[in-house]
mmCIF file of C-alpha atoms in Angstrom:
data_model
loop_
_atom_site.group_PDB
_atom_site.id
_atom_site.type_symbol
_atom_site.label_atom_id
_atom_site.label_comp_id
_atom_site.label_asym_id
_atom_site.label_seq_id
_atom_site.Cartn_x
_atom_site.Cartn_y
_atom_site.Cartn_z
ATOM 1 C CA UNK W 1 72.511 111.972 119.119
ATOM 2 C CA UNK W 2 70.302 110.451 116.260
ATOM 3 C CA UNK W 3 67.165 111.064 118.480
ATOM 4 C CA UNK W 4 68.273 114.588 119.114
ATOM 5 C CA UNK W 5 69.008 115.478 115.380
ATOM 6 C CA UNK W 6 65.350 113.934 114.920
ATOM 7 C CA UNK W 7 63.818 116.359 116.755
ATOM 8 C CA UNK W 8 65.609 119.432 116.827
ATOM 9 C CA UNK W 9 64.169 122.607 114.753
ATOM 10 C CA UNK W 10 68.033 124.525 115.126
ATOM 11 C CA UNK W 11 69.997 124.512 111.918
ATOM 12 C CA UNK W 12 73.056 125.690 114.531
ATOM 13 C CA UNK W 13 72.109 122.987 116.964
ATOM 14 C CA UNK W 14 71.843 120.135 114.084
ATOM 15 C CA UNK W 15 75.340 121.409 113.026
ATOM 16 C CA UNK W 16 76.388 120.877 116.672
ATOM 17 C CA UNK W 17 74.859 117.080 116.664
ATOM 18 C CA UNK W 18 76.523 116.158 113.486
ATOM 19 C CA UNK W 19 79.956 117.385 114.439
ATOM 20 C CA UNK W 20 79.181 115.334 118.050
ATOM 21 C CA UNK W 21 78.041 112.554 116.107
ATOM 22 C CA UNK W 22 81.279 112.226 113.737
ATOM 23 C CA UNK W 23 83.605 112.590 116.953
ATOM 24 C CA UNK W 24 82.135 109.571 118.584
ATOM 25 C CA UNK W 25 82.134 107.714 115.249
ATOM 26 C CA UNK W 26 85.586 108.346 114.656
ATOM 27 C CA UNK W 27 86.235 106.982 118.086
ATOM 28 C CA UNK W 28 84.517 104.248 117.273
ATOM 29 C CA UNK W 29 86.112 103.193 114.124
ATOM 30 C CA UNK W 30 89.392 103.363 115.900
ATOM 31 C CA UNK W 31 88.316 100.603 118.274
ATOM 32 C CA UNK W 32 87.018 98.527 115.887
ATOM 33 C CA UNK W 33 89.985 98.929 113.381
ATOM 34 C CA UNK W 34 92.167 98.192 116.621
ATOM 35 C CA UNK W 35 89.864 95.065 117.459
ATOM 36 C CA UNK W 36 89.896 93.588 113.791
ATOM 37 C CA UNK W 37 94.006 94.343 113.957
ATOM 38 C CA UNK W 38 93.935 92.015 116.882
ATOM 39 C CA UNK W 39 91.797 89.407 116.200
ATOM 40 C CA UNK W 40 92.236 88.989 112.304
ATOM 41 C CA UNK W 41 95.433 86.464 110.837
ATOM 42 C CA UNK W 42 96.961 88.509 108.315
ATOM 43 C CA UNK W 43 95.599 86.479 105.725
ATOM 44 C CA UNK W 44 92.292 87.439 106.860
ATOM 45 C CA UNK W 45 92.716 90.861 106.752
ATOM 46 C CA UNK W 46 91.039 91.183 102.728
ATOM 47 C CA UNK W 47 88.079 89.645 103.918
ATOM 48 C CA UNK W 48 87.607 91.724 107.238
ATOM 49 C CA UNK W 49 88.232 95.216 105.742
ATOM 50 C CA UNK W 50 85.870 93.748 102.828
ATOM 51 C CA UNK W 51 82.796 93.274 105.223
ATOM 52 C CA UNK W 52 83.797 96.692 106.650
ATOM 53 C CA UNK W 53 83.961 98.265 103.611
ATOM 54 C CA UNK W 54 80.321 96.566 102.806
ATOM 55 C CA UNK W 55 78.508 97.116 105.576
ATOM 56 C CA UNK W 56 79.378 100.933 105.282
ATOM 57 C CA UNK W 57 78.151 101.431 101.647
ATOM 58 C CA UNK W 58 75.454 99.544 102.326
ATOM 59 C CA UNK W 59 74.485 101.853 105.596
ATOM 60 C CA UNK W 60 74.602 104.415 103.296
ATOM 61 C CA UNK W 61 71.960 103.375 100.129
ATOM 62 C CA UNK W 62 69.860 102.253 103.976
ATOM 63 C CA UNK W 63 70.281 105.831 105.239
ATOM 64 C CA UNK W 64 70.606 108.004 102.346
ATOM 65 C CA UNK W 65 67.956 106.504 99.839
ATOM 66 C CA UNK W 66 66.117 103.694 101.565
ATOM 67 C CA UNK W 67 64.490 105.018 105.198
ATOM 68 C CA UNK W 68 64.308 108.796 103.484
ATOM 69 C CA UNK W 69 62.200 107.389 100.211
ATOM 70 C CA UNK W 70 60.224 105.319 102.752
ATOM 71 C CA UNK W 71 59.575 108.615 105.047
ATOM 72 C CA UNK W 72 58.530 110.236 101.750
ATOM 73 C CA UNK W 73 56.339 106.984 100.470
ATOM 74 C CA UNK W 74 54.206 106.767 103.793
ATOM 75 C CA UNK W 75 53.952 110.427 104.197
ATOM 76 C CA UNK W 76 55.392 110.986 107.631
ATOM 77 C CA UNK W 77 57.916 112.993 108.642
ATOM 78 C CA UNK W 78 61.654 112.877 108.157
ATOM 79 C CA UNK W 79 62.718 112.836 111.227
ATOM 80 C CA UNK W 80 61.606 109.354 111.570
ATOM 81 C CA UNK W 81 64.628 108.069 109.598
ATOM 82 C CA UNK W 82 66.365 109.148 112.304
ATOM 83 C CA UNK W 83 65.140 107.006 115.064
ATOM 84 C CA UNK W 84 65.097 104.240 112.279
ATOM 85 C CA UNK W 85 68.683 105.182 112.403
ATOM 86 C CA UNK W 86 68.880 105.368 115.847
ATOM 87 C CA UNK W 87 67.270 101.734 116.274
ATOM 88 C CA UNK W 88 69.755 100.149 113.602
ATOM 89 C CA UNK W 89 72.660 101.267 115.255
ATOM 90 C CA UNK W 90 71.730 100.274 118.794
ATOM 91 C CA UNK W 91 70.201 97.047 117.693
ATOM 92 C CA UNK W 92 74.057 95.949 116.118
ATOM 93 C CA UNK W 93 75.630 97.699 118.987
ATOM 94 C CA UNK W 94 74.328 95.265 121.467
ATOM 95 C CA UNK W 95 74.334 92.044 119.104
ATOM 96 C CA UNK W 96 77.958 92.898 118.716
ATOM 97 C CA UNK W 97 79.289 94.263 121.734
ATOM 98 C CA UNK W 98 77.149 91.783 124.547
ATOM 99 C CA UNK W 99 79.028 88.286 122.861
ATOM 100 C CA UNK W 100 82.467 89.693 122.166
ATOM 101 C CA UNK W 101 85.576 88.406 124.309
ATOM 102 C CA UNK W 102 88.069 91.016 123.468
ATOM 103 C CA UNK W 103 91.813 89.660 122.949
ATOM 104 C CA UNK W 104 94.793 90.145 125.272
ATOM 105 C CA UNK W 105 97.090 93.174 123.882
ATOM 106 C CA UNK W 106 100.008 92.017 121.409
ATOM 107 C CA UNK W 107 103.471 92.919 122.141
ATOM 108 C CA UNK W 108 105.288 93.395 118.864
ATOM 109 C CA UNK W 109 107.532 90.159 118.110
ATOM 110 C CA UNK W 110 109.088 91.534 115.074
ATOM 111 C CA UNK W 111 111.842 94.522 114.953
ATOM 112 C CA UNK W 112 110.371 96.961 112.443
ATOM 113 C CA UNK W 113 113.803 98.446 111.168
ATOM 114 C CA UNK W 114 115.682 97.738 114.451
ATOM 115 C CA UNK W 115 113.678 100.783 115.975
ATOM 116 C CA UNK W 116 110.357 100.699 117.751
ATOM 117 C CA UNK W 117 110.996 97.016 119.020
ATOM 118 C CA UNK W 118 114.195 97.553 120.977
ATOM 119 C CA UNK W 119 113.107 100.562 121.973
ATOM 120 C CA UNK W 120 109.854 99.076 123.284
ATOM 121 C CA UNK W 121 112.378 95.711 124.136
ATOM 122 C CA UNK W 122 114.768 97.875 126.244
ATOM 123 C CA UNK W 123 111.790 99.622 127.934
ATOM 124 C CA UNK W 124 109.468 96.957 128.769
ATOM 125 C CA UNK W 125 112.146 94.264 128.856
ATOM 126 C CA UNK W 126 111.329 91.019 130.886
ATOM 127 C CA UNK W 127 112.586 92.723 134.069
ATOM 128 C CA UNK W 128 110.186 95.875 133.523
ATOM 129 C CA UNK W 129 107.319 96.204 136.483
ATOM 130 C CA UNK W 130 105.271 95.838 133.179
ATOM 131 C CA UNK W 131 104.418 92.526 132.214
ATOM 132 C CA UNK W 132 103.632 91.461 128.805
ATOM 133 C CA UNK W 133 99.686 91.913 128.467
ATOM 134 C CA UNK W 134 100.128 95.419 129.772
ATOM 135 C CA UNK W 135 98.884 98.056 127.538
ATOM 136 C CA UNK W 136 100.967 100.800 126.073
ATOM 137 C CA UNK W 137 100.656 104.198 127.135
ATOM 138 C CA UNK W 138 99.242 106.926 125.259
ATOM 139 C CA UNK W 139 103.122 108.572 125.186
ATOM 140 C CA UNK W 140 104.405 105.328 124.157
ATOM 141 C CA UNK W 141 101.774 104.861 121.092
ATOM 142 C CA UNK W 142 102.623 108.548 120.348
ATOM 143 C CA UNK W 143 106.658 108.054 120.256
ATOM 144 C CA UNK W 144 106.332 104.743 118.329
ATOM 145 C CA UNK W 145 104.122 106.735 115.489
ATOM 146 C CA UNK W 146 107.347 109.396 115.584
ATOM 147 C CA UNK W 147 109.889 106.457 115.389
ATOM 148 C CA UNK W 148 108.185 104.786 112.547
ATOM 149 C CA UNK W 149 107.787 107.943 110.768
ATOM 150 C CA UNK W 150 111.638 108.467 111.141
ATOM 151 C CA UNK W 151 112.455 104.960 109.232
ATOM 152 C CA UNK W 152 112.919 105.621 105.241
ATOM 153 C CA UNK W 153 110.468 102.928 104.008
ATOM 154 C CA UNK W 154 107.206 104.540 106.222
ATOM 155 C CA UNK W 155 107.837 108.027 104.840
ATOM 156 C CA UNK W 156 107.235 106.337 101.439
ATOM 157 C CA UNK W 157 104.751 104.281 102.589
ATOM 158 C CA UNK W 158 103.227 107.689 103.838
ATOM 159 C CA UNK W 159 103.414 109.512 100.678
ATOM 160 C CA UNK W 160 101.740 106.791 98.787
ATOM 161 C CA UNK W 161 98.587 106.324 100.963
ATOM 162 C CA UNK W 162 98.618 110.398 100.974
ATOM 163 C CA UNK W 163 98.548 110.235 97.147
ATOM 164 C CA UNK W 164 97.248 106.835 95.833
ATOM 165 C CA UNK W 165 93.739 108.065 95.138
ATOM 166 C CA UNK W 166 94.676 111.662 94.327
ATOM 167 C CA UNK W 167 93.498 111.331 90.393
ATOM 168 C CA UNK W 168 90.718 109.353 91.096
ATOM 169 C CA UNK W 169 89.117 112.047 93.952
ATOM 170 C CA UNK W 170 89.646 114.874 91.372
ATOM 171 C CA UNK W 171 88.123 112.696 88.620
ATOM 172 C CA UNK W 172 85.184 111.516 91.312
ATOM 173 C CA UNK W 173 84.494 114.936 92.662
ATOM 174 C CA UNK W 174 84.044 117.334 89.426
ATOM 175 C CA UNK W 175 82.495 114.256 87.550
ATOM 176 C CA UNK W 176 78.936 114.989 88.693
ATOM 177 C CA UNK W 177 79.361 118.613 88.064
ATOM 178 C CA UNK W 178 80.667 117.759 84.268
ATOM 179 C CA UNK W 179 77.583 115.467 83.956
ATOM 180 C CA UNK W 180 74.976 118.397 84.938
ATOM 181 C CA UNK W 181 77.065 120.739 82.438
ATOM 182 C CA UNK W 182 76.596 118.219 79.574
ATOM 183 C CA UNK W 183 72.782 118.438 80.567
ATOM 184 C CA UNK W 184 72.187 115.404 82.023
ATOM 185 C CA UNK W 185 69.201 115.603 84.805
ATOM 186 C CA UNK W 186 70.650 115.392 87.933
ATOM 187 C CA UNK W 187 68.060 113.214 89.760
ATOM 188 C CA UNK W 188 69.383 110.780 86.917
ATOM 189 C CA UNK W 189 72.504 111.270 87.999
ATOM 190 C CA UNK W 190 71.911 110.323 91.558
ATOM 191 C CA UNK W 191 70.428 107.435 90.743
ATOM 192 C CA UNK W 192 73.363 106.602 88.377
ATOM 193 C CA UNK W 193 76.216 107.326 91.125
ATOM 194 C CA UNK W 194 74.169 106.273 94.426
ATOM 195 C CA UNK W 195 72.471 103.041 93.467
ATOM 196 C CA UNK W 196 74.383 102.081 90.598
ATOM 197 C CA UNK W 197 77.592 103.116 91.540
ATOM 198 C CA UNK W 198 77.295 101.935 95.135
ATOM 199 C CA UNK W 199 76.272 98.739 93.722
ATOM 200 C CA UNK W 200 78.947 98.527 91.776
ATOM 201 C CA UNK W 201 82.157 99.725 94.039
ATOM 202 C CA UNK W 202 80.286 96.795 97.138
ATOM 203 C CA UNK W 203 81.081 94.473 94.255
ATOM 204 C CA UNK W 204 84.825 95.881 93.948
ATOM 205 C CA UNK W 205 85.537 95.601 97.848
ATOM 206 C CA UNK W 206 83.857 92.152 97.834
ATOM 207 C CA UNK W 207 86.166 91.568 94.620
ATOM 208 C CA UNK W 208 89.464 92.955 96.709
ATOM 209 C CA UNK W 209 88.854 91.097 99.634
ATOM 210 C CA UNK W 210 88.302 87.823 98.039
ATOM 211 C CA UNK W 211 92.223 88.513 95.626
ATOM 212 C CA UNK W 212 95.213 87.137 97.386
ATOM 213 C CA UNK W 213 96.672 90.391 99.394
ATOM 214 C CA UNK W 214 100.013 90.860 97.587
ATOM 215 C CA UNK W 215 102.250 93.392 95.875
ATOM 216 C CA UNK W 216 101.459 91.837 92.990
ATOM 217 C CA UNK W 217 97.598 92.207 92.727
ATOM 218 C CA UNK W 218 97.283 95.388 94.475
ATOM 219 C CA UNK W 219 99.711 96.808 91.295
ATOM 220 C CA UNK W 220 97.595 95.294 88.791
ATOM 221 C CA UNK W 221 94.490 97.056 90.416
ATOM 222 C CA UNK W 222 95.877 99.975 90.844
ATOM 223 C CA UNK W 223 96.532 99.545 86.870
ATOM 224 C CA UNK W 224 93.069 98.682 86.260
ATOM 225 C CA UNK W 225 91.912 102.249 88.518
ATOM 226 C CA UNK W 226 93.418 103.888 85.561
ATOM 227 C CA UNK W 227 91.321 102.799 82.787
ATOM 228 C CA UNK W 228 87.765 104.475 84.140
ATOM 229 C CA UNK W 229 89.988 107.873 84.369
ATOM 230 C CA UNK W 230 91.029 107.490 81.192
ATOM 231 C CA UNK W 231 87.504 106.553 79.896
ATOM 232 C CA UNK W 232 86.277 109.735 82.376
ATOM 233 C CA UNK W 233 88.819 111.921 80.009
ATOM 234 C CA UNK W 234 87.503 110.574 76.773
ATOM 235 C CA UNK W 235 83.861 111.435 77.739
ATOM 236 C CA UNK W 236 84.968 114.731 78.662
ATOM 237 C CA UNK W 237 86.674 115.636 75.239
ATOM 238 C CA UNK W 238 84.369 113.221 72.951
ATOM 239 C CA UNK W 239 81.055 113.222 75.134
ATOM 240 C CA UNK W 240 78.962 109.855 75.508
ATOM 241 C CA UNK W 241 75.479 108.442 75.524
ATOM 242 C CA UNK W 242 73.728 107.610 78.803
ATOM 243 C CA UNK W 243 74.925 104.100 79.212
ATOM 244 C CA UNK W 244 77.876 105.203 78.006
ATOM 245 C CA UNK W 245 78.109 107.127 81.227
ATOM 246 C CA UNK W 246 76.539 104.542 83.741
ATOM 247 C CA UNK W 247 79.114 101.695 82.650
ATOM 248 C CA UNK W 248 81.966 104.434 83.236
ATOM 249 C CA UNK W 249 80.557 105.175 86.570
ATOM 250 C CA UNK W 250 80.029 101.630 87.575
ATOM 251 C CA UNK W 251 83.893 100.588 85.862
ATOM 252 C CA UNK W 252 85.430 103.745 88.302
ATOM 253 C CA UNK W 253 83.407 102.543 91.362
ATOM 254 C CA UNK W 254 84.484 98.573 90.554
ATOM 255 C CA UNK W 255 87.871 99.214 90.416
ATOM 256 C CA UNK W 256 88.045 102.155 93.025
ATOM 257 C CA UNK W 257 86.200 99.728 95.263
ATOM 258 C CA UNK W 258 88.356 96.760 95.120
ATOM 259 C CA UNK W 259 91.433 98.964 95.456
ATOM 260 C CA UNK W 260 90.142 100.899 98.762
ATOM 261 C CA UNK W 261 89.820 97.410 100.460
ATOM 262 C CA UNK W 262 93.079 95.814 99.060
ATOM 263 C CA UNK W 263 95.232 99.250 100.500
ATOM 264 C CA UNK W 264 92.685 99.090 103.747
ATOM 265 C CA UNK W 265 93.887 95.513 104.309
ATOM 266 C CA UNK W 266 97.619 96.484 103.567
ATOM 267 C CA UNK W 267 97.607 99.191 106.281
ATOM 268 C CA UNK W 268 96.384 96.857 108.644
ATOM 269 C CA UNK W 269 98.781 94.318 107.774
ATOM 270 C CA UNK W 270 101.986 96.493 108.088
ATOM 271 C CA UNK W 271 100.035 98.028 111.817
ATOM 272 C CA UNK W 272 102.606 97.491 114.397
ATOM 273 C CA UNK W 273 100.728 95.004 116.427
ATOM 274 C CA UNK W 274 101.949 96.583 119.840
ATOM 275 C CA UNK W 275 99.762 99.573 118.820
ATOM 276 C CA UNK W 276 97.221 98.724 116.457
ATOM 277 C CA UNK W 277 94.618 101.131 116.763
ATOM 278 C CA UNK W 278 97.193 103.887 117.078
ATOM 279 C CA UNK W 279 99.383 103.087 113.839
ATOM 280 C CA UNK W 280 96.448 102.036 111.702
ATOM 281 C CA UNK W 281 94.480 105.448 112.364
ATOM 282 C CA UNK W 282 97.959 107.165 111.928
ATOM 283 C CA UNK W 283 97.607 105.890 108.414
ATOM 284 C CA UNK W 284 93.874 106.296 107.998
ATOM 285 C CA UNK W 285 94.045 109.938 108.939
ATOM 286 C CA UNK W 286 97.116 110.406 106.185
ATOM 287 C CA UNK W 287 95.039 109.318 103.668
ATOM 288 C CA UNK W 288 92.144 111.070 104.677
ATOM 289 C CA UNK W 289 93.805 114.517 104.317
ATOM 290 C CA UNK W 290 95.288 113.247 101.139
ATOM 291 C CA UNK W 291 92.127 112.461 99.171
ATOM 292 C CA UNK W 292 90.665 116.064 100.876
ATOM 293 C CA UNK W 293 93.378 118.272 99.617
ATOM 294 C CA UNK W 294 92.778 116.707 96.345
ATOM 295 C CA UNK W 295 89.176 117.450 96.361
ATOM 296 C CA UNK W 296 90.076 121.239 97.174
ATOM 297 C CA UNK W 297 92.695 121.290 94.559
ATOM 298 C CA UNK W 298 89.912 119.716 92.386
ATOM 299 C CA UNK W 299 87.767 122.636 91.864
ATOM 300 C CA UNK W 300 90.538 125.059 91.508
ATOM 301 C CA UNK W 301 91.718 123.179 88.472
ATOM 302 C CA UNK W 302 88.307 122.843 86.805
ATOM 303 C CA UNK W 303 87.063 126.678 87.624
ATOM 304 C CA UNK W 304 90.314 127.756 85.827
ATOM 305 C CA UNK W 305 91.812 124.891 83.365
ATOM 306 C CA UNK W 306 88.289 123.254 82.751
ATOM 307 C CA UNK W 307 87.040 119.822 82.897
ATOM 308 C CA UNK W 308 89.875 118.239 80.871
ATOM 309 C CA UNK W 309 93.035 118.289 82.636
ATOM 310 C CA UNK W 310 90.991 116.357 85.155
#
């Protein structure tokens, strides 16, 4: 798809590609959230969504700033940073996928509210044609997602990965915008939220991985996401100097990455292990449409209330 989005002159047709090409990533991610799920010790689980979390901002400063300000440097064209592209991703395709042994499936040992697992117990029991490396079905997967969403303690665990990052998107997404009102250049700003910033929130998920996965730590981050809002809200009503501005970006990124990978790893950890790949991106796609409606509801508020109740 990279090859084809290299070469094509279509605005409709690149349109087409991308859309393709974020289907079969999506499918990808699944299997590889599914395969970490399955191989990873719970205690593990900081440290795997950390090198994740890594490798994907640091695809994206290779991607977005490093192959396209090499097209520009050696004069050639841009579609050359997509067979660059291309070449990456096939190159730790095969490095990854030609060694790896993939586990046998899980069957779920604990009784998640007294639901899924006798359900799944009296189904599959140890006189079921079945046996106990046999994978679930897709209608199985489907009707343990419904009975987990029945059970009082997922529909708050629901609402909280829906809304966790709620202030922080607004903040994020009509902070650039406030910037280029207060007349900062917005190349500066680019530089300022893709190098600095991405520098900055790799450190948080390296920072989240490495703290000890517990309610404990995960509240005190989620404390410490506050402060860069706050210090967002001051700059909006006080204003602020240039490196006034970078350390607030790089403070929001810190503490926005570190508490991405610590809420990453606790979504993994409370996966039912029957159906990993099918819980986990259950709760991957809730917070997804969370943090989107949030960006929607982001510029409504600013167009009519302004920058500050932000």
């Amino acid at each position: 798809i990279m090859l084809a989005a290299g070469t094509t002159t279509s605005v409709l047709n690149l349109a087409l590609l991308i859309i393709a090409m974020n289907f079969f990533t999506a499918i990808q991610d699944i299997a590889v959230d599914g395969l970490a799920i399955d191989c990873a010790q719970t205690e593990e689980l900081g440290w795997m969504n950390t090198m994740q979390l890594v490798g994907f901002k640091a695809g994206i400063m290779i991607g977005g700033g490093l192959l396209a300000a090499a097209c520009s440097y050696l004069d050639v064209p841009f579609r050359y940073s997509f067979y660059s592209m291309a070449a990456i991703v096939l190159f730790v395709l095969l490095a990854c996928v030609l060694p790896l042994t993939e586990p046998k499936p899980k069957q779920n040992p604990a009784k998640r509210g007294g639901k899924t697992a006798s359900k799944t117990e009296s189904k599959h029991g140890a006189g079921s044609s079945e046996d106990s490396d046999s994978r679930p079905s897709i209608a199985t997967s489907f009707r343990s997602i419904l009975d987990a969403c029945r059970q009082p303690e997922h529909i708050v665990m629901l609402l909280f990965i829906a809304t966790y990052k709620g202030g922080e998107v607004m903040a994020d997404t009509m902070f650039k915008p406030f910037l280029v009102d207060s007349g900062f250049d917005r190349a500066e700003i680019s530089v300022w939220s893709g190098v600095y910033g991405m520098l900055a929130s790799i450190a948080g998920s390296i920072l989240g991985g490495s703290l000890p996965q517990t309610r404990t730590w995960v509240t005190l981050i989620a404390a410490a996401n506050i402060i860069p809002q706050v210090l967002r809200a001051a700059l909006v009503v006080v204003g602020g100097s240039q490196p006034t501005v970078i350390a607030v970006i790089m403070l929001g990124a810190l503490t926005g990455g570190a508490l991405s990978t610590c809420i990453f790893a606790w979504m993994m950890s409370a996966a039912d292990k029957a159906f990993a790949a099918s819980h986990y991106t259950f709760f991957a796609a809730v917070e997804v449409t969370g943090k989107f409606h949030f960006q929607v509801a982001s510029g409504l508020v600013a167009e009519h209330l302004g920058y500050g109740p932000m």
